[in-house]
Tab-separated table of C-alpha atoms and ligand atoms in Angstrom:
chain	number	residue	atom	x	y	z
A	1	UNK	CA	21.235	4.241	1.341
A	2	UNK	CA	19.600	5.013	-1.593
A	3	UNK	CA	15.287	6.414	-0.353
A	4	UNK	CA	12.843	6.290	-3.265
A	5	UNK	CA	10.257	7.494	-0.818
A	6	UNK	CA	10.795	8.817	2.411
A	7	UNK	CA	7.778	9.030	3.932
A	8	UNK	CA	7.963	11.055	7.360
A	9	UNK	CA	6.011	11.780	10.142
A	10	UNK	CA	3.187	11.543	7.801
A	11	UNK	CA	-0.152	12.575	10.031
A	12	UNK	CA	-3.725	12.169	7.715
A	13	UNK	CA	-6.615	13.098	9.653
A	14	UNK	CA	-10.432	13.596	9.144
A	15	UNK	CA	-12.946	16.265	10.376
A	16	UNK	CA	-15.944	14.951	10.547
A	17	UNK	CA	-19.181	15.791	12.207
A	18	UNK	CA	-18.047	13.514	15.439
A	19	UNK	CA	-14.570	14.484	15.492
A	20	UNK	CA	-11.436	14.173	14.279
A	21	UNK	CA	-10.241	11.390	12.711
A	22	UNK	CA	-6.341	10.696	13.023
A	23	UNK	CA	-6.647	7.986	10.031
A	24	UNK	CA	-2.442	8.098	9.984
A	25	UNK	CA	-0.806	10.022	13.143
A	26	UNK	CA	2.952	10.225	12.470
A	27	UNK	CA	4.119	7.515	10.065
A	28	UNK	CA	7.434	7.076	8.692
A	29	UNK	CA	9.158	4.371	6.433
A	30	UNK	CA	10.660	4.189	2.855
A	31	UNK	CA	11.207	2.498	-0.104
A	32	UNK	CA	13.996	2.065	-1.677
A	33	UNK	CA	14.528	1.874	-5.368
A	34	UNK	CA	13.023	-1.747	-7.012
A	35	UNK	CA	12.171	-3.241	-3.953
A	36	UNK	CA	8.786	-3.843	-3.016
A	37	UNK	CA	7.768	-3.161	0.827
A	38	UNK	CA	4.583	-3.915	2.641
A	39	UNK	CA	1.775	-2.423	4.041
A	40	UNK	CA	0.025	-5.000	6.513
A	41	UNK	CA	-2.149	-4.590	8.979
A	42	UNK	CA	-6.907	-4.781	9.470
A	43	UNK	CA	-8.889	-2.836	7.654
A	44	UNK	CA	-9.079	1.010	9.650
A	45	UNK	CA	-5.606	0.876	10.359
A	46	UNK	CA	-4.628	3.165	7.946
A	47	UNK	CA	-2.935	1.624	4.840
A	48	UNK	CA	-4.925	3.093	2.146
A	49	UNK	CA	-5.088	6.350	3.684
A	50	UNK	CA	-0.908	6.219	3.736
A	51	UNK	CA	-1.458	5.379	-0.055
A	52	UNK	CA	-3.625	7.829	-1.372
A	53	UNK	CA	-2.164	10.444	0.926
A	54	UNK	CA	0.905	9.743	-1.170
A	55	UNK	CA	-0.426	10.754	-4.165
A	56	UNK	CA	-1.874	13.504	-2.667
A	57	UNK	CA	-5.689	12.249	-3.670
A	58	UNK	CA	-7.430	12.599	0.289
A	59	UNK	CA	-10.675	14.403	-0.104
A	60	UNK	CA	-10.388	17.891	1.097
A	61	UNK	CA	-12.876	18.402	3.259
A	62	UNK	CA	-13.194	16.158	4.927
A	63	UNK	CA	-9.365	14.956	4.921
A	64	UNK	CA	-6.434	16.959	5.684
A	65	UNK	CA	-2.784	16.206	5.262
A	66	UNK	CA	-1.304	18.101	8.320
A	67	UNK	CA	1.484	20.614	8.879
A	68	UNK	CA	4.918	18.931	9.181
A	69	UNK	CA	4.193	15.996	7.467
A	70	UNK	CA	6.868	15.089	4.154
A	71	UNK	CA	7.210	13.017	1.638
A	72	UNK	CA	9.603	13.255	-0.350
A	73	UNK	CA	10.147	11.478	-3.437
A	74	UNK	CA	13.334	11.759	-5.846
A	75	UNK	CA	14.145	13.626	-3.452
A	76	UNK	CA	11.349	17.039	-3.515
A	77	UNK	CA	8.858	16.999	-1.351
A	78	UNK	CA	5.379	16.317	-2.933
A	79	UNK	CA	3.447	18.071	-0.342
A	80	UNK	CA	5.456	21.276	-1.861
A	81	UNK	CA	4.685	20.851	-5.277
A	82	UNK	CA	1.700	22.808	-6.904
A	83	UNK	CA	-1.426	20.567	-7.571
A	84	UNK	CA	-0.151	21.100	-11.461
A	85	UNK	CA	3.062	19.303	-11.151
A	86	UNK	CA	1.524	16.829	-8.747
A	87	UNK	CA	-0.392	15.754	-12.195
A	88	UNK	CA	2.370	15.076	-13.713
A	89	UNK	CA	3.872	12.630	-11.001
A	90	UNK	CA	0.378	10.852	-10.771
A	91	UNK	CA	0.252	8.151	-12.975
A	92	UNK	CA	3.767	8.803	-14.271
A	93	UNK	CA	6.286	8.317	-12.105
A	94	UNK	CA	4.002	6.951	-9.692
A	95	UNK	CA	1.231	5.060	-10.536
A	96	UNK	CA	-1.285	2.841	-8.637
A	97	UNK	CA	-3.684	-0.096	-8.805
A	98	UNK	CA	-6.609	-0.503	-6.960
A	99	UNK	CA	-8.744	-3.422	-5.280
A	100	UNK	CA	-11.875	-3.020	-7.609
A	101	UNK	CA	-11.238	-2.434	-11.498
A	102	UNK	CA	-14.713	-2.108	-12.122
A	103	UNK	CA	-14.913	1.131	-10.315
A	104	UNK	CA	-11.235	2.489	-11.764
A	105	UNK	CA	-11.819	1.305	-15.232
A	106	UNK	CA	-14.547	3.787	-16.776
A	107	UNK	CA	-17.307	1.789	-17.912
A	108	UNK	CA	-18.007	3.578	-20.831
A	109	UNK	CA	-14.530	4.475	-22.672
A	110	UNK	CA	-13.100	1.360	-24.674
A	111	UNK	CA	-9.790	-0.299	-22.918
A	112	UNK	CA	-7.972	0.606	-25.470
A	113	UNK	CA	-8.627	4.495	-25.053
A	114	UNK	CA	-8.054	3.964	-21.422
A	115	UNK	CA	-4.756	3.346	-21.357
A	116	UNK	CA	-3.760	5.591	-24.169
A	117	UNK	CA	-4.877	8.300	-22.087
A	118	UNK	CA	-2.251	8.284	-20.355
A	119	UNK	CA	0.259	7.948	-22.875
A	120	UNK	CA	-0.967	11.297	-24.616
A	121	UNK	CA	-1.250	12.906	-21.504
A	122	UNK	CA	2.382	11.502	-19.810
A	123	UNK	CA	4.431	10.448	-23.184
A	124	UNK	CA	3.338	13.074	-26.021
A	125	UNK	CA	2.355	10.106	-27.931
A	126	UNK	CA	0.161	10.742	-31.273
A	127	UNK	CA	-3.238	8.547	-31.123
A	128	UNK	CA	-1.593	5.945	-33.332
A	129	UNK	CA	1.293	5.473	-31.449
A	130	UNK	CA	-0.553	5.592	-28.554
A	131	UNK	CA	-3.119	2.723	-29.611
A	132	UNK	CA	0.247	0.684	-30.846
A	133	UNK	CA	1.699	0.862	-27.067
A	134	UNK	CA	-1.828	0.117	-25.489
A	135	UNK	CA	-1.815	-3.213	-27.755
A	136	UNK	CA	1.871	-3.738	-27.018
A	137	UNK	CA	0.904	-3.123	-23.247
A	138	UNK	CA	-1.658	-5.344	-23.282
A	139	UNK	CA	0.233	-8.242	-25.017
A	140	UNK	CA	2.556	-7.652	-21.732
A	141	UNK	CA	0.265	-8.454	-18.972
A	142	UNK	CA	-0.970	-11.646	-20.963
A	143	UNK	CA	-4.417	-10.512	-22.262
A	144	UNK	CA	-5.089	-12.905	-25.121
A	145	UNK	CA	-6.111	-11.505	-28.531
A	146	UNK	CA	-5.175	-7.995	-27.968
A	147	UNK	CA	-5.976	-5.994	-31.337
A	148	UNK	CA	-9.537	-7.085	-30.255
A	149	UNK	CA	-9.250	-6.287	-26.202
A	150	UNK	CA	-8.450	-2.839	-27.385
A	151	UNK	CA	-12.009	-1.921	-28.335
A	152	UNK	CA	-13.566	-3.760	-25.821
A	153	UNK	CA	-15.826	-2.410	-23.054
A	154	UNK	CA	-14.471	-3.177	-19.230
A	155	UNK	CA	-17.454	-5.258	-18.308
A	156	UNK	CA	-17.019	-7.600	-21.156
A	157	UNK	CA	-13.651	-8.830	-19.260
A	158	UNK	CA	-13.595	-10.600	-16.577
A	159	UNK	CA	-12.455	-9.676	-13.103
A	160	UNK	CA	-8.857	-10.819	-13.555
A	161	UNK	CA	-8.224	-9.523	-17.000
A	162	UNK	CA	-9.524	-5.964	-15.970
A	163	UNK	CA	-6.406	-5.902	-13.216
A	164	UNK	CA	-4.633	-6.826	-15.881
A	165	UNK	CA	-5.704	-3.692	-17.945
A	166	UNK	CA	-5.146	-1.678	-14.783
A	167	UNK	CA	-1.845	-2.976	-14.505
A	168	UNK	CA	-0.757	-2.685	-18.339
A	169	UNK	CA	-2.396	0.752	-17.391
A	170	UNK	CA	-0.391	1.337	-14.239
A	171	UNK	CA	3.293	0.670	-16.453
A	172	UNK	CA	2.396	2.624	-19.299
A	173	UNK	CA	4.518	4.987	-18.209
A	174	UNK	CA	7.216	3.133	-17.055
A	175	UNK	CA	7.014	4.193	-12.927
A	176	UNK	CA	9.504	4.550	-10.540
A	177	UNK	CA	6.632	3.472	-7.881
A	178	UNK	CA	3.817	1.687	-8.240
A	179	UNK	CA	0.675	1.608	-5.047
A	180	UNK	CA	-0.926	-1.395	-5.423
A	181	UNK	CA	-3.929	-1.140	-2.581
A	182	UNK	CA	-5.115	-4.442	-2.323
A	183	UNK	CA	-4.864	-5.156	-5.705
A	184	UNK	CA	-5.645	-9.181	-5.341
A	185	UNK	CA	-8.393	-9.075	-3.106
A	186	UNK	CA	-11.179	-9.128	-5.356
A	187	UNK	CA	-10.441	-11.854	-7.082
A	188	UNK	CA	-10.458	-15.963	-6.962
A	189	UNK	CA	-7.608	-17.209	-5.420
A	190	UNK	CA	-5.951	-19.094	-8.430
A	191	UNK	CA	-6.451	-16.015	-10.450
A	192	UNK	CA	-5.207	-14.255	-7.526
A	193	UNK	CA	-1.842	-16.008	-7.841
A	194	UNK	CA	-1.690	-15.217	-11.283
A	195	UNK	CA	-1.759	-11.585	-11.118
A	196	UNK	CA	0.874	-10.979	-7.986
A	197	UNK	CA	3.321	-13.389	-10.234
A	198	UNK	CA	2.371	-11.180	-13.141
A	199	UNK	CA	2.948	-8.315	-11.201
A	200	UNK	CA	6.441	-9.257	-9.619
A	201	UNK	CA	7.737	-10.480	-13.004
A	202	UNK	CA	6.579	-6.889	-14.659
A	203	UNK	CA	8.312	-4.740	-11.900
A	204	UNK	CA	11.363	-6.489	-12.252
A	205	UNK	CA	11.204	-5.869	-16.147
A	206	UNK	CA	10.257	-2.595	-15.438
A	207	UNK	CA	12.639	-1.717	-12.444
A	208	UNK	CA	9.296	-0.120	-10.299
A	209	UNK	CA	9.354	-0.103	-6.805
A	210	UNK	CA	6.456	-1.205	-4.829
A	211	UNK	CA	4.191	-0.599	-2.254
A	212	UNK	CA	1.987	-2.980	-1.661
A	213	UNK	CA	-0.909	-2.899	0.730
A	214	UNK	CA	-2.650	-5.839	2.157
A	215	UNK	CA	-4.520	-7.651	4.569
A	216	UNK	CA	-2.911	-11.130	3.646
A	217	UNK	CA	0.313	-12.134	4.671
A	218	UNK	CA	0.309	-15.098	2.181
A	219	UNK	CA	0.622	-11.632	-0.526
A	220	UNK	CA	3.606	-10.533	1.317
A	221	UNK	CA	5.750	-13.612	1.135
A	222	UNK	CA	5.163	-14.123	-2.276
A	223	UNK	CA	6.128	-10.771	-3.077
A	224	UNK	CA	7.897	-8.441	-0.349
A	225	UNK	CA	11.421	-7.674	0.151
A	226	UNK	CA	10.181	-5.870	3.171
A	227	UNK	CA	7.338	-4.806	5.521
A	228	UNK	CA	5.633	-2.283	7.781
A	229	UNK	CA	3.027	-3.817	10.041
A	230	UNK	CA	0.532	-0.573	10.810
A	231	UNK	CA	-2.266	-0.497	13.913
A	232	UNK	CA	-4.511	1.912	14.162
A	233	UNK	CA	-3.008	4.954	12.282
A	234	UNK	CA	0.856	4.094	13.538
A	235	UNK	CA	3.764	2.088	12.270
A	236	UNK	CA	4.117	-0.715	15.009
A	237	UNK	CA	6.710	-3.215	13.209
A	238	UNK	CA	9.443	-2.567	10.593
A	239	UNK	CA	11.524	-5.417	9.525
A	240	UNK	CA	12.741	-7.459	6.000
A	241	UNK	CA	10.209	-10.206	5.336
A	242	UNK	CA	12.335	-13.099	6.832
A	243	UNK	CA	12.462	-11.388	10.121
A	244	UNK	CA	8.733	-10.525	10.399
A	245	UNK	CA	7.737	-13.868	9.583
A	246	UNK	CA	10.361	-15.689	11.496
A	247	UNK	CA	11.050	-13.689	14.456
A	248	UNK	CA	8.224	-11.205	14.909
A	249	UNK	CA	8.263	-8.827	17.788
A	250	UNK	CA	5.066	-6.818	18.346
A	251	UNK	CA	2.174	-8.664	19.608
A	252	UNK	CA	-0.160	-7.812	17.098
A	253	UNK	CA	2.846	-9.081	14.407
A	254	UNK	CA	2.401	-12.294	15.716
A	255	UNK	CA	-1.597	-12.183	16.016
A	256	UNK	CA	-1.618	-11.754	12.537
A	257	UNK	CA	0.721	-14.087	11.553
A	258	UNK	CA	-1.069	-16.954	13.829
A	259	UNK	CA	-4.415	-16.321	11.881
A	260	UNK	CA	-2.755	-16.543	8.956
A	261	UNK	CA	-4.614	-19.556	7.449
A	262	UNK	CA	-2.002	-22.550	7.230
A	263	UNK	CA	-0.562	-23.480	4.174
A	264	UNK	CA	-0.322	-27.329	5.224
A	265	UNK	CA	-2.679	-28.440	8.396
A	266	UNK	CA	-5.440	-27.744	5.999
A	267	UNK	CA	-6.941	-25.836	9.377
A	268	UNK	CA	-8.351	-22.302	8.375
A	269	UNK	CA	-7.339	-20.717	11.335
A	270	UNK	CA	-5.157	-21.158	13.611
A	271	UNK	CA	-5.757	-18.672	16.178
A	272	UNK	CA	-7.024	-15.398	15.757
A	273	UNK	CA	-6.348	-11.442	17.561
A	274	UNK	CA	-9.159	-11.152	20.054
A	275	UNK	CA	-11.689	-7.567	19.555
A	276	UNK	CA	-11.589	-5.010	16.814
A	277	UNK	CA	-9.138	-2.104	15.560
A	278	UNK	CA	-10.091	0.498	18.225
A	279	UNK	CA	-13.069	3.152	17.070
A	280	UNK	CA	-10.288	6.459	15.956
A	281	UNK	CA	-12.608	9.104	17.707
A	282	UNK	CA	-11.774	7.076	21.006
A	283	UNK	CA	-8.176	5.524	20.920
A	284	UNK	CA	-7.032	4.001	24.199
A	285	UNK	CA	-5.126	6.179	25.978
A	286	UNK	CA	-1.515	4.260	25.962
A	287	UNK	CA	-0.473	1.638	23.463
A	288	UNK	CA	-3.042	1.552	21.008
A	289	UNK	CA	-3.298	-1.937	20.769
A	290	UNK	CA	-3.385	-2.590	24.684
A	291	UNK	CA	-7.079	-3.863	24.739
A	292	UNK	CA	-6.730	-6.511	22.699
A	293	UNK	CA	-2.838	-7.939	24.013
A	294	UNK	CA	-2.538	-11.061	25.980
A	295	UNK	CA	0.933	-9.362	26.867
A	296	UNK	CA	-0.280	-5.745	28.179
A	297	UNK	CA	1.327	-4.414	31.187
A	298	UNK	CA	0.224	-1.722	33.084
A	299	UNK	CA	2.390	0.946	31.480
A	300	UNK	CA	0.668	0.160	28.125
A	301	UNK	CA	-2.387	1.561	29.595
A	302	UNK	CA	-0.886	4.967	30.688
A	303	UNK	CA	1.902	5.809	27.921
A	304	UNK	CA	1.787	5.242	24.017
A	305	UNK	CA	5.442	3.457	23.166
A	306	UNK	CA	7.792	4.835	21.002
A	307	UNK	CA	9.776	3.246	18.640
A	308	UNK	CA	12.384	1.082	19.472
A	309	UNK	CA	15.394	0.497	16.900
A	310	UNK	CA	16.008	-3.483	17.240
A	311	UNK	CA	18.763	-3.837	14.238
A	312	UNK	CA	19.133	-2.357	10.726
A	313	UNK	CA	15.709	-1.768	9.127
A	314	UNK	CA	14.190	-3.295	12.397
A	315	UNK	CA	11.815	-1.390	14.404
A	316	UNK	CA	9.426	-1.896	17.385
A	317	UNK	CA	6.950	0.066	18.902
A	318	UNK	CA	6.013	-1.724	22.107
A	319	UNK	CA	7.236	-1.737	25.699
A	320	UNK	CA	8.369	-5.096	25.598
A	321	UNK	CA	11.245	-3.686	23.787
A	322	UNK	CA	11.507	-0.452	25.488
A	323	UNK	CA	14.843	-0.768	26.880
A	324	UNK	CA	14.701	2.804	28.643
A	325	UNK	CA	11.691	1.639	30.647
A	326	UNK	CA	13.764	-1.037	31.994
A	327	UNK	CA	11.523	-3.720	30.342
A	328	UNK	CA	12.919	-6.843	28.975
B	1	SF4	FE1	1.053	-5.018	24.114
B	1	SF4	FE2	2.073	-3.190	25.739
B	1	SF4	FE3	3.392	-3.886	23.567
B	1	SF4	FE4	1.162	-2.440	23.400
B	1	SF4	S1	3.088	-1.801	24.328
B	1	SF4	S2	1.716	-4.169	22.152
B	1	SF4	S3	-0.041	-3.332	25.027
B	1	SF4	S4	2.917	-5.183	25.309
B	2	MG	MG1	-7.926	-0.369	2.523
């Protein structure tokens, strides 16, 4: 099988005044060329640290991206590569969108400049050409009236047609990867809708993978070939989208899926995960989730699980499915 990323044993921690921070302790998964995977799980569970880790972007101090960690994309290891050809991968071959435009979009550079940018700096376009592809870009992701967008100032958009500048932004350069953290969260919900169809019908046209991190489940199955459920710094579910949302496996899988709000019983929730994600300078001993599962045994307590391999592209990482401990 064909790995885009390979992402392995990735560990991300912070060293702060209190202690060390394990943001991401050992996670692994990949993408796969044109396919667009999922990163689910709370907020503090590590998602956005997995993305900008990717790029290489953590803050150093506090953030460290430790020894034996990979990630290996095309096949060469990023955490190898000098921070100069690291520049050229970033918002070239892989490029990402964030939750808030407002604070990615510079408030005081004209769109238009913005995204030819990186077309000088990526495609060794002249400024003409360059302000021809930002129009042609824009025309792409549906802004109306572009040869007047293209001198605009951000805030004179509104919050939907700036992630649309961040996206015409983001495939400038036609990636082989594209982060999108969040990248619908800021926004109304019909607009919301608009911009994850924009952005599924773009990849397609532009052959990007994607990872996609979110909260919402409702995000995934519009747009996910597969996902990777995370809790608290850790991979706890791997699976393709059907199986996640028809058979989940780990607990906290199906916590999240019941407080998903429902589509049709017009209820808002239906049930929801009891407790919070657990504070990182003082993770439970055992299974990381074991304080908040109505299925916790007393080995959760004692031993963290390790992954269990349930099919192809179907992982576990909970005792239920620990066959070796004689469980279930
Ligand atoms: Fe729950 Fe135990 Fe599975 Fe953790 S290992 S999710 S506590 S059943
Ligand atoms: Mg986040």
């Amino acid at each position: 099988m064909e790995k885009l990323l390979d992402i392995r044993n990735l560990r991300t921690y912070f060293y702060t005044e209190d202690g060390v921070v394990p943001a991401v302790d050992g996670v692994s998964f990949y993408i796969k060329p044109g396919e667009t995977l999922g990163v689910v799980g709370e907020s503090g569970c590590g998602k956005s640290v997995t993305s900008i880790s990717t790029l290489r972007l953590v803050p150093n101090p506090p953030g460290k991206i430790m020894e034996g960690s990979e990630i290996i994309f095309e096949g060469t290891d990023l955490l190898k590569l000098s921070e100069a050809e690291m520049r050229k991968i970033r918002g070239n071959k892989i490029s990402m969108i964030f939750q808030e435009p407002m604070t990615s979009l510079n408030p005081v550079f004209r769109i238009g400049d913005q995204i030819a940018e990186v077309l000088l700096l990526h495609q060794g376009l002249n400024k003409a050409e360059a302000r021809e592809k930002a129009i042609e870009m824009l025309k792409l992701v549906g802004i109306p009236r572009p040869e007047k967008v293209v001198d605009d100032y951000p805030h004179s958009l509104s919050g939907g047609m700036r992630q649309r500048v961040m996206i015409a932004m983001a495939l400038a350069c036609n990636p082989r990867l594209l982060i999108a953290d969040e990248p619908t969260t800021a926004l109304d919900v019909t607009v919301q809708a608009q911009i994850l169809d924009l952005m599924n019908d773009l990849k397609k046209k532009v052959n990007a993978a994607v990872m996609l991190i979110t909260h919402n489940l409702g995000v995934v199955a519009e747009s996910c070939d597969r996902v990777v459920v995370m809790y608290a710094g850790k991979v706890v579910e791997e699976g393709d989208v059907y199986s996640i949302f028809e058979d989940p496996k780990h607990p906290y899988t199906v916590g999240l899926l019941k407080s998903m709000p429902s589509a049709v019983g017009g209820q808002d929730k239906l049930d929801s995960i009891p407790g919070v994600v657990p504070n990182p300078l003082n993770l439970p001993k055992g299974c990381r989730f074991a304080p908040r599962c109505n299925k916790a045994m007393d080995i959760c307590r004692e031993k963290q699980p390790g992954l269990t391999v349930l099919g192809e592209e179907r992982t576990v990482r909970c005792f239920l499915y620990n066959r070796e401990d004689g469980v279930k």
